[in-house]
Amino acid sequence: MKEVIRLAGHAHHYLAIFDKGQAIGLYHTKRLASPGQRIVLYAKDRGCSHPGCDVAGYYCEVHHVTDYAQSRSTDVNDLTFGCGPHHKLVRSCGGF
């Protein structure tokens, strides 16, 4: 892995590392997703995760699948993208 990072060092790309479809080690105890977590979400979800929605991740809000008030953590494996209308739908109806 060190060699891959060294070879990509001059590029302006981001490297997201997954193990069996799960992002590795990007979580913290703050409520808001970190820039690194958003980068992993771009790679993982590409955009809004509501079925049939094609809004790009750049225009989406980050949603905690398990309510932050319960989990008290912001783990990238428990985050997803939701566009404005669909994120509001999740908050008001409890799910996509």
PDB file of C-alpha atoms in Angstrom:
ATOM      1  CA  MET A   1       0.000   0.000   0.000  1.00  0.00           C
ATOM      2  CA  LYS A   2       2.862   2.414   0.751  1.00  0.00           C
ATOM      3  CA  GLU A   3       4.112   1.937  -2.815  1.00  0.00           C
ATOM      4  CA  VAL A   4       0.660   2.697  -4.296  1.00  0.00           C
ATOM      5  CA  ILE A   5       0.426   5.892  -2.260  1.00  0.00           C
ATOM      6  CA  ARG A   6       3.984   6.880  -3.220  1.00  0.00           C
ATOM      7  CA  LEU A   7       3.279   6.340  -6.929  1.00  0.00           C
ATOM      8  CA  ALA A   8       0.081   8.383  -6.754  1.00  0.00           C
ATOM      9  CA  GLY A   9       1.695  11.162  -4.707  1.00  0.00           C
ATOM     10  CA  HIS A  10       2.141  13.571  -7.618  1.00  0.00           C
ATOM     11  CA  ALA A  11      -1.443  13.146  -8.875  1.00  0.00           C
ATOM     12  CA  HIS A  12      -4.530  15.115  -7.888  1.00  0.00           C
ATOM     13  CA  HIS A  13      -6.611  12.012  -7.274  1.00  0.00           C
ATOM     14  CA  TYR A  14      -8.066  10.542  -4.127  1.00  0.00           C
ATOM     15  CA  LEU A  15      -7.592   6.956  -3.042  1.00  0.00           C
ATOM     16  CA  ALA A  16     -10.486   5.167  -1.358  1.00  0.00           C
ATOM     17  CA  ILE A  17      -9.692   1.777   0.128  1.00  0.00           C
ATOM     18  CA  PHE A  18     -12.415  -0.844   0.457  1.00  0.00           C
ATOM     19  CA  ASP A  19     -12.455  -4.345   1.946  1.00  0.00           C
ATOM     20  CA  LYS A  20     -15.300  -6.543   0.677  1.00  0.00           C
ATOM     21  CA  GLY A  21     -17.318  -3.465  -0.303  1.00  0.00           C
ATOM     22  CA  GLN A  22     -16.837  -1.655   3.009  1.00  0.00           C
ATOM     23  CA  ALA A  23     -14.742   1.480   3.368  1.00  0.00           C
ATOM     24  CA  ILE A  24     -11.938   1.056   5.877  1.00  0.00           C
ATOM     25  CA  GLY A  25     -11.364   3.261   8.913  1.00  0.00           C
ATOM     26  CA  LEU A  26     -12.967   6.596   8.132  1.00  0.00           C
ATOM     27  CA  TYR A  27     -15.077   7.460  11.140  1.00  0.00           C
ATOM     28  CA  HIS A  28     -15.038   9.917  14.004  1.00  0.00           C
ATOM     29  CA  THR A  29     -17.217  11.138  16.872  1.00  0.00           C
ATOM     30  CA  LYS A  30     -18.181  14.498  15.383  1.00  0.00           C
ATOM     31  CA  ARG A  31     -21.678  14.806  13.918  1.00  0.00           C
ATOM     32  CA  LEU A  32     -20.695  16.218  10.527  1.00  0.00           C
ATOM     33  CA  ALA A  33     -18.912  14.072   7.950  1.00  0.00           C
ATOM     34  CA  SER A  34     -15.273  14.954   7.383  1.00  0.00           C
ATOM     35  CA  PRO A  35     -13.980  15.865   3.908  1.00  0.00           C
ATOM     36  CA  GLY A  36     -12.317  12.431   3.751  1.00  0.00           C
ATOM     37  CA  GLN A  37     -15.601  10.714   4.532  1.00  0.00           C
ATOM     38  CA  ARG A  38     -17.359  12.676   1.778  1.00  0.00           C
ATOM     39  CA  ILE A  39     -14.668  11.546  -0.678  1.00  0.00           C
ATOM     40  CA  VAL A  40     -15.308   7.916   0.272  1.00  0.00           C
ATOM     41  CA  LEU A  41     -19.062   8.495  -0.106  1.00  0.00           C
ATOM     42  CA  TYR A  42     -18.473   9.834  -3.636  1.00  0.00           C
ATOM     43  CA  ALA A  43     -16.701   6.576  -4.460  1.00  0.00           C
ATOM     44  CA  LYS A  44     -19.222   4.370  -2.625  1.00  0.00           C
ATOM     45  CA  ASP A  45     -22.591   5.946  -3.498  1.00  0.00           C
ATOM     46  CA  ARG A  46     -21.819   8.391  -6.330  1.00  0.00           C
ATOM     47  CA  GLY A  47     -24.939  10.377  -5.442  1.00  0.00           C
ATOM     48  CA  CYS A  48     -28.348  10.306  -3.792  1.00  0.00           C
ATOM     49  CA  SER A  49     -29.121   6.792  -2.584  1.00  0.00           C
ATOM     50  CA  HIS A  50     -32.895   7.128  -3.005  1.00  0.00           C
ATOM     51  CA  PRO A  51     -34.018   4.539  -5.584  1.00  0.00           C
ATOM     52  CA  GLY A  52     -34.199   6.093  -9.049  1.00  0.00           C
ATOM     53  CA  CYS A  53     -32.627   9.425  -8.060  1.00  0.00           C
ATOM     54  CA  ASP A  54     -29.632  10.540 -10.107  1.00  0.00           C
ATOM     55  CA  VAL A  55     -28.549  13.682  -8.218  1.00  0.00           C
ATOM     56  CA  ALA A  56     -24.740  13.707  -8.005  1.00  0.00           C
ATOM     57  CA  GLY A  57     -23.050  13.481  -4.611  1.00  0.00           C
ATOM     58  CA  TYR A  58     -21.680  17.012  -4.958  1.00  0.00           C
ATOM     59  CA  TYR A  59     -25.257  18.305  -4.607  1.00  0.00           C
ATOM     60  CA  CYS A  60     -26.261  15.951  -1.767  1.00  0.00           C
ATOM     61  CA  GLU A  61     -26.347  16.096   2.002  1.00  0.00           C
ATOM     62  CA  VAL A  62     -24.737  13.390   4.124  1.00  0.00           C
ATOM     63  CA  HIS A  63     -27.263  11.249   5.993  1.00  0.00           C
ATOM     64  CA  HIS A  64     -26.622   9.064   9.073  1.00  0.00           C
ATOM     65  CA  VAL A  65     -28.381   5.743   8.400  1.00  0.00           C
ATOM     66  CA  THR A  66     -28.483   5.139  12.165  1.00  0.00           C
ATOM     67  CA  ASP A  67     -29.558   8.404  13.785  1.00  0.00           C
ATOM     68  CA  TYR A  68     -26.563  10.264  15.218  1.00  0.00           C
ATOM     69  CA  ALA A  69     -28.446  10.773  18.502  1.00  0.00           C
ATOM     70  CA  GLN A  70     -28.381   6.983  18.936  1.00  0.00           C
ATOM     71  CA  SER A  71     -24.947   6.064  17.566  1.00  0.00           C
ATOM     72  CA  ARG A  72     -22.982   9.176  18.635  1.00  0.00           C
ATOM     73  CA  SER A  73     -20.500   8.462  15.832  1.00  0.00           C
ATOM     74  CA  THR A  74     -20.024   9.347  12.197  1.00  0.00           C
ATOM     75  CA  ASP A  75     -18.824   6.118  10.588  1.00  0.00           C
ATOM     76  CA  VAL A  76     -18.518   6.180   6.798  1.00  0.00           C
ATOM     77  CA  ASN A  77     -20.112   2.718   6.661  1.00  0.00           C
ATOM     78  CA  ASP A  78     -23.224   4.184   8.312  1.00  0.00           C
ATOM     79  CA  LEU A  79     -23.444   7.255   6.047  1.00  0.00           C
ATOM     80  CA  THR A  80     -25.106   7.767   2.696  1.00  0.00           C
ATOM     81  CA  PHE A  81     -25.936  10.636   0.362  1.00  0.00           C
ATOM     82  CA  GLY A  82     -29.402  12.133   0.064  1.00  0.00           C
ATOM     83  CA  CYS A  83     -30.346  15.035  -2.194  1.00  0.00           C
ATOM     84  CA  GLY A  84     -32.219  17.864  -0.453  1.00  0.00           C
ATOM     85  CA  PRO A  85     -35.781  16.612  -1.100  1.00  0.00           C
ATOM     86  CA  HIS A  86     -34.966  12.969  -0.361  1.00  0.00           C
ATOM     87  CA  HIS A  87     -32.981  13.813   2.773  1.00  0.00           C
ATOM     88  CA  LYS A  88     -36.011  15.750   4.058  1.00  0.00           C
ATOM     89  CA  LEU A  89     -38.177  12.729   3.188  1.00  0.00           C
ATOM     90  CA  VAL A  90     -35.935  10.460   5.266  1.00  0.00           C
ATOM     91  CA  ARG A  91     -36.118  12.818   8.240  1.00  0.00           C
ATOM     92  CA  SER A  92     -39.912  13.185   8.079  1.00  0.00           C
ATOM     93  CA  CYS A  93     -40.896   9.615   7.101  1.00  0.00           C
ATOM     94  CA  GLY A  94     -38.076   7.591   8.595  1.00  0.00           C
ATOM     95  CA  GLY A  95     -36.567   6.102   5.443  1.00  0.00           C
ATOM     96  CA  PHE A  96     -36.231   6.082   1.681  1.00  0.00           C
TER      97      PHE A  96
END
